[in-house]
Amino acid sequence: MAKSPEEQHPVMAFGWAATDPSGHLSPFKFSRRETGDEDVRFKVLYCGMCHSDLHSIKNEWGNSIYPMVPGHEIVGEVTEVGGKVTKVKVGDKVGVGCLVGACHSCDNCVNDLENYCPKWTLTYNSINTDGTITYGGYSDHMVANQRYIVRFPDNMPLDAGAPLLCAGITVYSPLKYYGLAKAGKHIGVVGLGGLGHVAVKFAKAFGAKVTVISTSPSKIQEALEHLGADSFLASRVPEQMQAAVGTLDGIIDTVSAVHPLLPLLSLLKSNGKLIMVGAPEKPLELPIFPLLMGRKTVAGSIIGGMKETQEMVDFAAKHNITADIEVISMDYVNTAMERLGKADVRYRFVIDIGNTLAATKP
């Protein structure tokens, strides 16, 4: 007979889990493995709420494993390290993002691209090498191999820094890889949500000119005055879009809903790149002629490898880049999920695990 989540490992743990596709989260007792030679254990202090948490708890991508403890923007303080750990010590501030494992032998892993390893292990909703389910950061503590531990610089606030572990690296990596992280480039950012608002900040820190493209004309003030974008396009106002045709070197498209690509492709200069980092659940229509007429590229990108994730956090600390957050208590999480589904957050919920989780224990 299969062991219960509490019996699978020796170290007791507590968090909140979804048990079916209704997505309702509730208190959940489980267990985590002992601290291995290469492992780092840390007390979770904050965990960001990513849109993929919402997709996953509701099985909207069709790959959900229950019970599910979501959360892959996890930060806290090291409480124990294995005998072979050299990267961090007890008391250090650290984080874990979307990954906790990979094969470490394929071309991608050898080149510090664990995020493209075909055998990756995700921080939650994945199967560990021992056959047990991985559980994420809506929980009291975390344990991971030191390869997947990100060090947090002293000047990086843990709460507002947590979302960088998913949202930050998701936009940083393509900006770097596709040659857009340069002064003088003109970059479009589609969607001003959890990913988009961080994309604006990184692009500006790289010295680029930034245009926010949104279906919500009401976001113009937020984009220009608060986030420091250079210009704003209301994507449903044809005159504005027409005036900007052929002006952008690249576009980071963060939108997770189905939306037309043709208007975005028209904004690109010749050799321009439209990079998709949102994950709509249905296929999008891709017109080919606009790609031919200007040698344009449509590409994708997902998070980043561990070396680049550390580089991103260090860069963010140096340039004072953090997410704009709303800190919530653990017992507010279901309401927060409802609000997240309506895009009613500026721009990332972060759960105060350290101060509010224990009070929810049954």
mmCIF file with all atom_site columns, C-alpha atoms in Angstrom, residues 113-312:
data_model
loop_
_atom_site.group_PDB
_atom_site.id
_atom_site.type_symbol
_atom_site.label_atom_id
_atom_site.label_alt_id
_atom_site.label_comp_id
_atom_site.label_asym_id
_atom_site.label_entity_id
_atom_site.label_seq_id
_atom_site.pdbx_PDB_ins_code
_atom_site.Cartn_x
_atom_site.Cartn_y
_atom_site.Cartn_z
_atom_site.occupancy
_atom_site.B_iso_or_equiv
_atom_site.pdbx_formal_charge
_atom_site.auth_seq_id
_atom_site.auth_comp_id
_atom_site.auth_asym_id
_atom_site.auth_atom_id
_atom_site.pdbx_PDB_model_num
ATOM 1   C CA . LEU A 1 113 ? 20.763 25.236 -19.122 1.00 0.00 ? 113 LEU A CA 1
ATOM 2   C CA . GLU A 1 114 ? 19.048 22.919 -16.650 1.00 0.00 ? 114 GLU A CA 1
ATOM 3   C CA . ASN A 1 115 ? 15.800 24.662 -17.652 1.00 0.00 ? 115 ASN A CA 1
ATOM 4   C CA . TYR A 1 116 ? 15.959 22.867 -21.033 1.00 0.00 ? 116 TYR A CA 1
ATOM 5   C CA . CYS A 1 117 ? 16.911 19.447 -19.660 1.00 0.00 ? 117 CYS A CA 1
ATOM 6   C CA . PRO A 1 118 ? 14.354 16.878 -20.874 1.00 0.00 ? 118 PRO A CA 1
ATOM 7   C CA . LYS A 1 119 ? 14.547 15.212 -17.446 1.00 0.00 ? 119 LYS A CA 1
ATOM 8   C CA . TRP A 1 120 ? 14.115 18.320 -15.316 1.00 0.00 ? 120 TRP A CA 1
ATOM 9   C CA . THR A 1 121 ? 12.420 18.056 -11.925 1.00 0.00 ? 121 THR A CA 1
ATOM 10  C CA . LEU A 1 122 ? 10.091 20.935 -11.150 1.00 0.00 ? 122 LEU A CA 1
ATOM 11  C CA . THR A 1 123 ? 9.827  22.408 -7.670  1.00 0.00 ? 123 THR A CA 1
ATOM 12  C CA . TYR A 1 124 ? 6.235  21.205 -7.396  1.00 0.00 ? 124 TYR A CA 1
ATOM 13  C CA . ASN A 1 125 ? 3.851  19.056 -9.446  1.00 0.00 ? 125 ASN A CA 1
ATOM 14  C CA . SER A 1 126 ? 6.727  16.841 -10.540 1.00 0.00 ? 126 SER A CA 1
ATOM 15  C CA . ILE A 1 127 ? 8.127  13.436 -9.607  1.00 0.00 ? 127 ILE A CA 1
ATOM 16  C CA . ASN A 1 128 ? 11.392 13.243 -7.675  1.00 0.00 ? 128 ASN A CA 1
ATOM 17  C CA . THR A 1 129 ? 14.109 10.703 -8.427  1.00 0.00 ? 129 THR A CA 1
ATOM 18  C CA . ASP A 1 130 ? 12.776 8.582  -5.535  1.00 0.00 ? 130 ASP A CA 1
ATOM 19  C CA . GLY A 1 131 ? 9.307  8.445  -7.096  1.00 0.00 ? 131 GLY A CA 1
ATOM 20  C CA . THR A 1 132 ? 7.625  10.838 -4.640  1.00 0.00 ? 132 THR A CA 1
ATOM 21  C CA . ILE A 1 133 ? 5.806  14.048 -5.565  1.00 0.00 ? 133 ILE A CA 1
ATOM 22  C CA . THR A 1 134 ? 7.690  17.339 -5.277  1.00 0.00 ? 134 THR A CA 1
ATOM 23  C CA . TYR A 1 135 ? 6.022  19.925 -3.044  1.00 0.00 ? 135 TYR A CA 1
ATOM 24  C CA . GLY A 1 136 ? 6.550  23.664 -3.412  1.00 0.00 ? 136 GLY A CA 1
ATOM 25  C CA . GLY A 1 137 ? 6.894  26.736 -1.272  1.00 0.00 ? 137 GLY A CA 1
ATOM 26  C CA . TYR A 1 138 ? 3.455  27.216 0.259   1.00 0.00 ? 138 TYR A CA 1
ATOM 27  C CA . SER A 1 139 ? 5.040  25.371 3.167   1.00 0.00 ? 139 SER A CA 1
ATOM 28  C CA . ASP A 1 140 ? 7.110  25.812 6.308   1.00 0.00 ? 140 ASP A CA 1
ATOM 29  C CA . HIS A 1 141 ? 10.468 24.631 4.964   1.00 0.00 ? 141 HIS A CA 1
ATOM 30  C CA . MET A 1 142 ? 12.220 23.518 1.811   1.00 0.00 ? 142 MET A CA 1
ATOM 31  C CA . VAL A 1 143 ? 15.118 21.216 0.989   1.00 0.00 ? 143 VAL A CA 1
ATOM 32  C CA . ALA A 1 144 ? 17.011 21.174 -2.314  1.00 0.00 ? 144 ALA A CA 1
ATOM 33  C CA . ASN A 1 145 ? 20.337 20.226 -3.839  1.00 0.00 ? 145 ASN A CA 1
ATOM 34  C CA . GLN A 1 146 ? 22.777 23.137 -3.558  1.00 0.00 ? 146 GLN A CA 1
ATOM 35  C CA . ARG A 1 147 ? 22.899 23.432 -7.377  1.00 0.00 ? 147 ARG A CA 1
ATOM 36  C CA . TYR A 1 148 ? 19.319 24.779 -7.237  1.00 0.00 ? 148 TYR A CA 1
ATOM 37  C CA . ILE A 1 149 ? 19.869 27.188 -4.357  1.00 0.00 ? 149 ILE A CA 1
ATOM 38  C CA . VAL A 1 150 ? 20.111 30.872 -5.272  1.00 0.00 ? 150 VAL A CA 1
ATOM 39  C CA . ARG A 1 151 ? 22.015 33.178 -2.923  1.00 0.00 ? 151 ARG A CA 1
ATOM 40  C CA . PHE A 1 152 ? 20.248 36.431 -2.052  1.00 0.00 ? 152 PHE A CA 1
ATOM 41  C CA . PRO A 1 153 ? 22.511 39.496 -1.659  1.00 0.00 ? 153 PRO A CA 1
ATOM 42  C CA . ASP A 1 154 ? 22.141 41.395 1.625   1.00 0.00 ? 154 ASP A CA 1
ATOM 43  C CA . ASN A 1 155 ? 20.477 44.397 -0.041  1.00 0.00 ? 155 ASN A CA 1
ATOM 44  C CA . MET A 1 156 ? 17.798 42.317 -1.784  1.00 0.00 ? 156 MET A CA 1
ATOM 45  C CA . PRO A 1 157 ? 14.528 42.322 0.214   1.00 0.00 ? 157 PRO A CA 1
ATOM 46  C CA . LEU A 1 158 ? 13.238 38.772 0.500   1.00 0.00 ? 158 LEU A CA 1
ATOM 47  C CA . ASP A 1 159 ? 9.547  39.560 -0.011  1.00 0.00 ? 159 ASP A CA 1
ATOM 48  C CA . ALA A 1 160 ? 9.895  41.767 -3.107  1.00 0.00 ? 160 ALA A CA 1
ATOM 49  C CA . GLY A 1 161 ? 12.822 39.696 -4.374  1.00 0.00 ? 161 GLY A CA 1
ATOM 50  C CA . ALA A 1 162 ? 10.991 36.348 -4.265  1.00 0.00 ? 162 ALA A CA 1
ATOM 51  C CA . PRO A 1 163 ? 9.098  36.830 -7.590  1.00 0.00 ? 163 PRO A CA 1
ATOM 52  C CA . LEU A 1 164 ? 12.380 37.342 -9.419  1.00 0.00 ? 164 LEU A CA 1
ATOM 53  C CA . LEU A 1 165 ? 12.986 33.578 -9.086  1.00 0.00 ? 165 LEU A CA 1
ATOM 54  C CA . CYS A 1 166 ? 10.298 32.971 -11.715 1.00 0.00 ? 166 CYS A CA 1
ATOM 55  C CA . ALA A 1 167 ? 9.043  36.270 -13.166 1.00 0.00 ? 167 ALA A CA 1
ATOM 56  C CA . GLY A 1 168 ? 12.494 37.873 -13.112 1.00 0.00 ? 168 GLY A CA 1
ATOM 57  C CA . ILE A 1 169 ? 14.447 35.100 -14.816 1.00 0.00 ? 169 ILE A CA 1
ATOM 58  C CA . THR A 1 170 ? 11.601 34.503 -17.303 1.00 0.00 ? 170 THR A CA 1
ATOM 59  C CA . VAL A 1 171 ? 12.152 37.953 -18.810 1.00 0.00 ? 171 VAL A CA 1
ATOM 60  C CA . TYR A 1 172 ? 15.883 38.426 -18.065 1.00 0.00 ? 172 TYR A CA 1
ATOM 61  C CA . SER A 1 173 ? 16.968 35.301 -19.942 1.00 0.00 ? 173 SER A CA 1
ATOM 62  C CA . PRO A 1 174 ? 15.347 36.123 -23.321 1.00 0.00 ? 174 PRO A CA 1
ATOM 63  C CA . LEU A 1 175 ? 16.442 39.760 -23.151 1.00 0.00 ? 175 LEU A CA 1
ATOM 64  C CA . LYS A 1 176 ? 20.035 38.512 -22.827 1.00 0.00 ? 176 LYS A CA 1
ATOM 65  C CA . TYR A 1 177 ? 19.871 35.552 -25.229 1.00 0.00 ? 177 TYR A CA 1
ATOM 66  C CA . TYR A 1 178 ? 18.136 37.379 -28.085 1.00 0.00 ? 178 TYR A CA 1
ATOM 67  C CA . GLY A 1 179 ? 20.517 40.349 -27.973 1.00 0.00 ? 179 GLY A CA 1
ATOM 68  C CA . LEU A 1 180 ? 18.056 42.865 -26.550 1.00 0.00 ? 180 LEU A CA 1
ATOM 69  C CA . ALA A 1 181 ? 19.897 43.617 -23.299 1.00 0.00 ? 181 ALA A CA 1
ATOM 70  C CA . LYS A 1 182 ? 21.746 46.532 -24.816 1.00 0.00 ? 182 LYS A CA 1
ATOM 71  C CA . ALA A 1 183 ? 21.651 50.300 -24.612 1.00 0.00 ? 183 ALA A CA 1
ATOM 72  C CA . GLY A 1 184 ? 19.869 51.853 -27.580 1.00 0.00 ? 184 GLY A CA 1
ATOM 73  C CA . LYS A 1 185 ? 17.601 48.906 -28.339 1.00 0.00 ? 185 LYS A CA 1
ATOM 74  C CA . HIS A 1 186 ? 13.857 49.636 -28.501 1.00 0.00 ? 186 HIS A CA 1
ATOM 75  C CA . ILE A 1 187 ? 11.897 46.909 -26.734 1.00 0.00 ? 187 ILE A CA 1
ATOM 76  C CA . GLY A 1 188 ? 8.156  46.338 -26.519 1.00 0.00 ? 188 GLY A CA 1
ATOM 77  C CA . VAL A 1 189 ? 6.617  44.650 -23.491 1.00 0.00 ? 189 VAL A CA 1
ATOM 78  C CA . VAL A 1 190 ? 3.163  43.151 -24.042 1.00 0.00 ? 190 VAL A CA 1
ATOM 79  C CA . GLY A 1 191 ? 1.043  42.870 -20.903 1.00 0.00 ? 191 GLY A CA 1
ATOM 80  C CA . LEU A 1 192 ? 1.685  44.789 -17.720 1.00 0.00 ? 192 LEU A CA 1
ATOM 81  C CA . GLY A 1 193 ? 1.271  42.060 -15.113 1.00 0.00 ? 193 GLY A CA 1
ATOM 82  C CA . GLY A 1 194 ? 3.609  40.009 -12.941 1.00 0.00 ? 194 GLY A CA 1
ATOM 83  C CA . LEU A 1 195 ? 6.032  39.316 -15.795 1.00 0.00 ? 195 LEU A CA 1
ATOM 84  C CA . GLY A 1 196 ? 5.540  42.527 -17.745 1.00 0.00 ? 196 GLY A CA 1
ATOM 85  C CA . HIS A 1 197 ? 6.242  44.990 -14.965 1.00 0.00 ? 197 HIS A CA 1
ATOM 86  C CA . VAL A 1 198 ? 9.536  43.240 -14.175 1.00 0.00 ? 198 VAL A CA 1
ATOM 87  C CA . ALA A 1 199 ? 10.439 43.113 -17.898 1.00 0.00 ? 199 ALA A CA 1
ATOM 88  C CA . VAL A 1 200 ? 10.115 46.913 -18.054 1.00 0.00 ? 200 VAL A CA 1
ATOM 89  C CA . LYS A 1 201 ? 12.476 47.294 -15.097 1.00 0.00 ? 201 LYS A CA 1
ATOM 90  C CA . PHE A 1 202 ? 15.148 44.956 -16.486 1.00 0.00 ? 202 PHE A CA 1
ATOM 91  C CA . ALA A 1 203 ? 14.976 46.417 -20.001 1.00 0.00 ? 203 ALA A CA 1
ATOM 92  C CA . LYS A 1 204 ? 15.398 49.933 -18.609 1.00 0.00 ? 204 LYS A CA 1
ATOM 93  C CA . ALA A 1 205 ? 18.340 48.786 -16.462 1.00 0.00 ? 205 ALA A CA 1
ATOM 94  C CA . PHE A 1 206 ? 19.996 47.429 -19.629 1.00 0.00 ? 206 PHE A CA 1
ATOM 95  C CA . GLY A 1 207 ? 19.698 50.912 -21.141 1.00 0.00 ? 207 GLY A CA 1
ATOM 96  C CA . ALA A 1 208 ? 16.941 50.117 -23.630 1.00 0.00 ? 208 ALA A CA 1
ATOM 97  C CA . LYS A 1 209 ? 14.035 52.294 -24.707 1.00 0.00 ? 209 LYS A CA 1
ATOM 98  C CA . VAL A 1 210 ? 10.813 50.580 -23.577 1.00 0.00 ? 210 VAL A CA 1
ATOM 99  C CA . THR A 1 211 ? 7.288  50.705 -24.972 1.00 0.00 ? 211 THR A CA 1
ATOM 100 C CA . VAL A 1 212 ? 4.501  49.024 -23.001 1.00 0.00 ? 212 VAL A CA 1
ATOM 101 C CA . ILE A 1 213 ? 1.759  47.477 -25.165 1.00 0.00 ? 213 ILE A CA 1
ATOM 102 C CA . SER A 1 214 ? -1.509 46.802 -23.345 1.00 0.00 ? 214 SER A CA 1
ATOM 103 C CA . THR A 1 215 ? -5.201 46.254 -23.988 1.00 0.00 ? 215 THR A CA 1
ATOM 104 C CA . SER A 1 216 ? -5.877 48.487 -20.966 1.00 0.00 ? 216 SER A CA 1
ATOM 105 C CA . PRO A 1 217 ? -5.470 52.203 -21.855 1.00 0.00 ? 217 PRO A CA 1
ATOM 106 C CA . SER A 1 218 ? -5.925 52.947 -18.137 1.00 0.00 ? 218 SER A CA 1
ATOM 107 C CA . LYS A 1 219 ? -2.418 51.556 -17.461 1.00 0.00 ? 219 LYS A CA 1
ATOM 108 C CA . ILE A 1 220 ? -0.652 54.382 -19.288 1.00 0.00 ? 220 ILE A CA 1
ATOM 109 C CA . GLN A 1 221 ? 0.106  56.395 -16.146 1.00 0.00 ? 221 GLN A CA 1
ATOM 110 C CA . GLU A 1 222 ? 1.329  53.325 -14.275 1.00 0.00 ? 222 GLU A CA 1
ATOM 111 C CA . ALA A 1 223 ? 3.596  52.342 -17.192 1.00 0.00 ? 223 ALA A CA 1
ATOM 112 C CA . LEU A 1 224 ? 5.131  55.752 -17.802 1.00 0.00 ? 224 LEU A CA 1
ATOM 113 C CA . GLU A 1 225 ? 5.257  57.363 -14.371 1.00 0.00 ? 225 GLU A CA 1
ATOM 114 C CA . HIS A 1 226 ? 5.622  54.470 -11.953 1.00 0.00 ? 226 HIS A CA 1
ATOM 115 C CA . LEU A 1 227 ? 7.586  51.888 -13.978 1.00 0.00 ? 227 LEU A CA 1
ATOM 116 C CA . GLY A 1 228 ? 9.533  54.341 -16.120 1.00 0.00 ? 228 GLY A CA 1
ATOM 117 C CA . ALA A 1 229 ? 8.581  53.106 -19.589 1.00 0.00 ? 229 ALA A CA 1
ATOM 118 C CA . ASP A 1 230 ? 9.300  55.568 -22.408 1.00 0.00 ? 230 ASP A CA 1
ATOM 119 C CA . SER A 1 231 ? 6.020  55.139 -24.287 1.00 0.00 ? 231 SER A CA 1
ATOM 120 C CA . PHE A 1 232 ? 2.693  53.321 -24.220 1.00 0.00 ? 232 PHE A CA 1
ATOM 121 C CA . LEU A 1 233 ? 0.563  51.725 -26.927 1.00 0.00 ? 233 LEU A CA 1
ATOM 122 C CA . ALA A 1 234 ? -3.094 50.845 -26.424 1.00 0.00 ? 234 ALA A CA 1
ATOM 123 C CA . SER A 1 235 ? -3.197 47.730 -28.598 1.00 0.00 ? 235 SER A CA 1
ATOM 124 C CA . ARG A 1 236 ? -6.897 48.136 -29.420 1.00 0.00 ? 236 ARG A CA 1
ATOM 125 C CA . VAL A 1 237 ? -6.450 51.672 -30.743 1.00 0.00 ? 237 VAL A CA 1
ATOM 126 C CA . PRO A 1 238 ? -5.528 51.185 -34.438 1.00 0.00 ? 238 PRO A CA 1
ATOM 127 C CA . GLU A 1 239 ? -4.175 54.717 -34.864 1.00 0.00 ? 239 GLU A CA 1
ATOM 128 C CA . GLN A 1 240 ? -1.634 54.222 -32.071 1.00 0.00 ? 240 GLN A CA 1
ATOM 129 C CA . MET A 1 241 ? -0.534 50.823 -33.378 1.00 0.00 ? 241 MET A CA 1
ATOM 130 C CA . GLN A 1 242 ? -0.264 52.116 -36.952 1.00 0.00 ? 242 GLN A CA 1
ATOM 131 C CA . ALA A 1 243 ? 1.931  55.018 -35.853 1.00 0.00 ? 243 ALA A CA 1
ATOM 132 C CA . ALA A 1 244 ? 4.379  52.572 -34.239 1.00 0.00 ? 244 ALA A CA 1
ATOM 133 C CA . VAL A 1 245 ? 4.753  50.152 -37.170 1.00 0.00 ? 245 VAL A CA 1
ATOM 134 C CA . GLY A 1 246 ? 8.371  49.089 -37.730 1.00 0.00 ? 246 GLY A CA 1
ATOM 135 C CA . THR A 1 247 ? 9.793  50.766 -34.617 1.00 0.00 ? 247 THR A CA 1
ATOM 136 C CA . LEU A 1 248 ? 10.753 47.897 -32.259 1.00 0.00 ? 248 LEU A CA 1
ATOM 137 C CA . ASP A 1 249 ? 13.888 45.724 -32.205 1.00 0.00 ? 249 ASP A CA 1
ATOM 138 C CA . GLY A 1 250 ? 12.199 43.100 -30.076 1.00 0.00 ? 250 GLY A CA 1
ATOM 139 C CA . ILE A 1 251 ? 9.042  42.351 -28.125 1.00 0.00 ? 251 ILE A CA 1
ATOM 140 C CA . ILE A 1 252 ? 8.677  40.363 -24.906 1.00 0.00 ? 252 ILE A CA 1
ATOM 141 C CA . ASP A 1 253 ? 5.111  38.994 -24.976 1.00 0.00 ? 253 ASP A CA 1
ATOM 142 C CA . THR A 1 254 ? 4.035  38.050 -21.443 1.00 0.00 ? 254 THR A CA 1
ATOM 143 C CA . VAL A 1 255 ? 0.333  37.459 -22.126 1.00 0.00 ? 255 VAL A CA 1
ATOM 144 C CA . SER A 1 256 ? -1.107 34.072 -21.096 1.00 0.00 ? 256 SER A CA 1
ATOM 145 C CA . ALA A 1 257 ? -4.456 34.555 -22.856 1.00 0.00 ? 257 ALA A CA 1
ATOM 146 C CA . VAL A 1 258 ? -5.163 33.884 -26.540 1.00 0.00 ? 258 VAL A CA 1
ATOM 147 C CA . HIS A 1 259 ? -4.397 37.064 -28.501 1.00 0.00 ? 259 HIS A CA 1
ATOM 148 C CA . PRO A 1 260 ? -3.580 38.086 -32.092 1.00 0.00 ? 260 PRO A CA 1
ATOM 149 C CA . LEU A 1 261 ? 0.090  38.145 -33.120 1.00 0.00 ? 261 LEU A CA 1
ATOM 150 C CA . LEU A 1 262 ? -0.281 40.018 -36.430 1.00 0.00 ? 262 LEU A CA 1
ATOM 151 C CA . PRO A 1 263 ? -0.507 43.500 -34.843 1.00 0.00 ? 263 PRO A CA 1
ATOM 152 C CA . LEU A 1 264 ? 2.619  42.757 -32.780 1.00 0.00 ? 264 LEU A CA 1
ATOM 153 C CA . LEU A 1 265 ? 4.632  41.488 -35.744 1.00 0.00 ? 265 LEU A CA 1
ATOM 154 C CA . SER A 1 266 ? 3.865  44.721 -37.596 1.00 0.00 ? 266 SER A CA 1
ATOM 155 C CA . LEU A 1 267 ? 5.524  46.727 -34.807 1.00 0.00 ? 267 LEU A CA 1
ATOM 156 C CA . LEU A 1 268 ? 8.881  45.009 -35.383 1.00 0.00 ? 268 LEU A CA 1
ATOM 157 C CA . LYS A 1 269 ? 11.701 46.391 -37.484 1.00 0.00 ? 269 LYS A CA 1
ATOM 158 C CA . SER A 1 270 ? 13.275 44.099 -40.090 1.00 0.00 ? 270 SER A CA 1
ATOM 159 C CA . ASN A 1 271 ? 15.075 41.239 -38.275 1.00 0.00 ? 271 ASN A CA 1
ATOM 160 C CA . GLY A 1 272 ? 12.935 41.975 -35.212 1.00 0.00 ? 272 GLY A CA 1
ATOM 161 C CA . LYS A 1 273 ? 12.094 39.282 -32.691 1.00 0.00 ? 273 LYS A CA 1
ATOM 162 C CA . LEU A 1 274 ? 8.765  38.492 -31.014 1.00 0.00 ? 274 LEU A CA 1
ATOM 163 C CA . ILE A 1 275 ? 9.574  36.403 -27.939 1.00 0.00 ? 275 ILE A CA 1
ATOM 164 C CA . MET A 1 276 ? 6.775  34.524 -26.210 1.00 0.00 ? 276 MET A CA 1
ATOM 165 C CA . VAL A 1 277 ? 7.106  33.968 -22.469 1.00 0.00 ? 277 VAL A CA 1
ATOM 166 C CA . GLY A 1 278 ? 3.411  33.686 -21.545 1.00 0.00 ? 278 GLY A CA 1
ATOM 167 C CA . ALA A 1 279 ? 1.739  30.295 -21.947 1.00 0.00 ? 279 ALA A CA 1
ATOM 168 C CA . PRO A 1 280 ? -1.760 30.473 -23.484 1.00 0.00 ? 280 PRO A CA 1
ATOM 169 C CA . GLU A 1 281 ? -3.584 27.166 -23.083 1.00 0.00 ? 281 GLU A CA 1
ATOM 170 C CA . LYS A 1 282 ? -4.792 27.162 -26.723 1.00 0.00 ? 282 LYS A CA 1
ATOM 171 C CA . PRO A 1 283 ? -2.639 27.534 -29.876 1.00 0.00 ? 283 PRO A CA 1
ATOM 172 C CA . LEU A 1 284 ? -2.266 31.014 -31.349 1.00 0.00 ? 284 LEU A CA 1
ATOM 173 C CA . GLU A 1 285 ? -2.642 31.837 -35.051 1.00 0.00 ? 285 GLU A CA 1
ATOM 174 C CA . LEU A 1 286 ? 0.694  32.673 -36.649 1.00 0.00 ? 286 LEU A CA 1
ATOM 175 C CA . PRO A 1 287 ? 0.521  34.530 -39.994 1.00 0.00 ? 287 PRO A CA 1
ATOM 176 C CA . ILE A 1 288 ? 3.624  33.706 -42.058 1.00 0.00 ? 288 ILE A CA 1
ATOM 177 C CA . PHE A 1 289 ? 3.763  36.522 -44.621 1.00 0.00 ? 289 PHE A CA 1
ATOM 178 C CA . PRO A 1 290 ? 4.695  39.177 -42.016 1.00 0.00 ? 290 PRO A CA 1
ATOM 179 C CA . LEU A 1 291 ? 7.621  36.956 -40.995 1.00 0.00 ? 291 LEU A CA 1
ATOM 180 C CA . LEU A 1 292 ? 8.864  36.710 -44.581 1.00 0.00 ? 292 LEU A CA 1
ATOM 181 C CA . MET A 1 293 ? 8.510  40.429 -45.226 1.00 0.00 ? 293 MET A CA 1
ATOM 182 C CA . GLY A 1 294 ? 11.247 41.572 -42.899 1.00 0.00 ? 294 GLY A CA 1
ATOM 183 C CA . ARG A 1 295 ? 12.997 38.368 -41.852 1.00 0.00 ? 295 ARG A CA 1
ATOM 184 C CA . LYS A 1 296 ? 11.246 38.426 -38.488 1.00 0.00 ? 296 LYS A CA 1
ATOM 185 C CA . THR A 1 297 ? 11.456 35.785 -35.760 1.00 0.00 ? 297 THR A CA 1
ATOM 186 C CA . VAL A 1 298 ? 8.880  34.369 -33.368 1.00 0.00 ? 298 VAL A CA 1
ATOM 187 C CA . ALA A 1 299 ? 10.609 32.586 -30.506 1.00 0.00 ? 299 ALA A CA 1
ATOM 188 C CA . GLY A 1 300 ? 10.048 31.275 -27.002 1.00 0.00 ? 300 GLY A CA 1
ATOM 189 C CA . SER A 1 301 ? 11.904 31.084 -23.719 1.00 0.00 ? 301 SER A CA 1
ATOM 190 C CA . ILE A 1 302 ? 11.259 29.475 -20.352 1.00 0.00 ? 302 ILE A CA 1
ATOM 191 C CA . ILE A 1 303 ? 12.928 30.587 -17.114 1.00 0.00 ? 303 ILE A CA 1
ATOM 192 C CA . GLY A 1 304 ? 16.739 30.148 -17.123 1.00 0.00 ? 304 GLY A CA 1
ATOM 193 C CA . GLY A 1 305 ? 19.525 27.906 -15.918 1.00 0.00 ? 305 GLY A CA 1
ATOM 194 C CA . MET A 1 306 ? 20.837 28.159 -12.385 1.00 0.00 ? 306 MET A CA 1
ATOM 195 C CA . LYS A 1 307 ? 24.007 30.083 -13.283 1.00 0.00 ? 307 LYS A CA 1
ATOM 196 C CA . GLU A 1 308 ? 21.955 32.693 -15.133 1.00 0.00 ? 308 GLU A CA 1
ATOM 197 C CA . THR A 1 309 ? 19.352 32.838 -12.354 1.00 0.00 ? 309 THR A CA 1
ATOM 198 C CA . GLN A 1 310 ? 22.073 33.758 -9.855  1.00 0.00 ? 310 GLN A CA 1
ATOM 199 C CA . GLU A 1 311 ? 23.443 36.326 -12.326 1.00 0.00 ? 311 GLU A CA 1
ATOM 200 C CA . MET A 1 312 ? 19.931 37.806 -12.662 1.00 0.00 ? 312 MET A CA 1
#
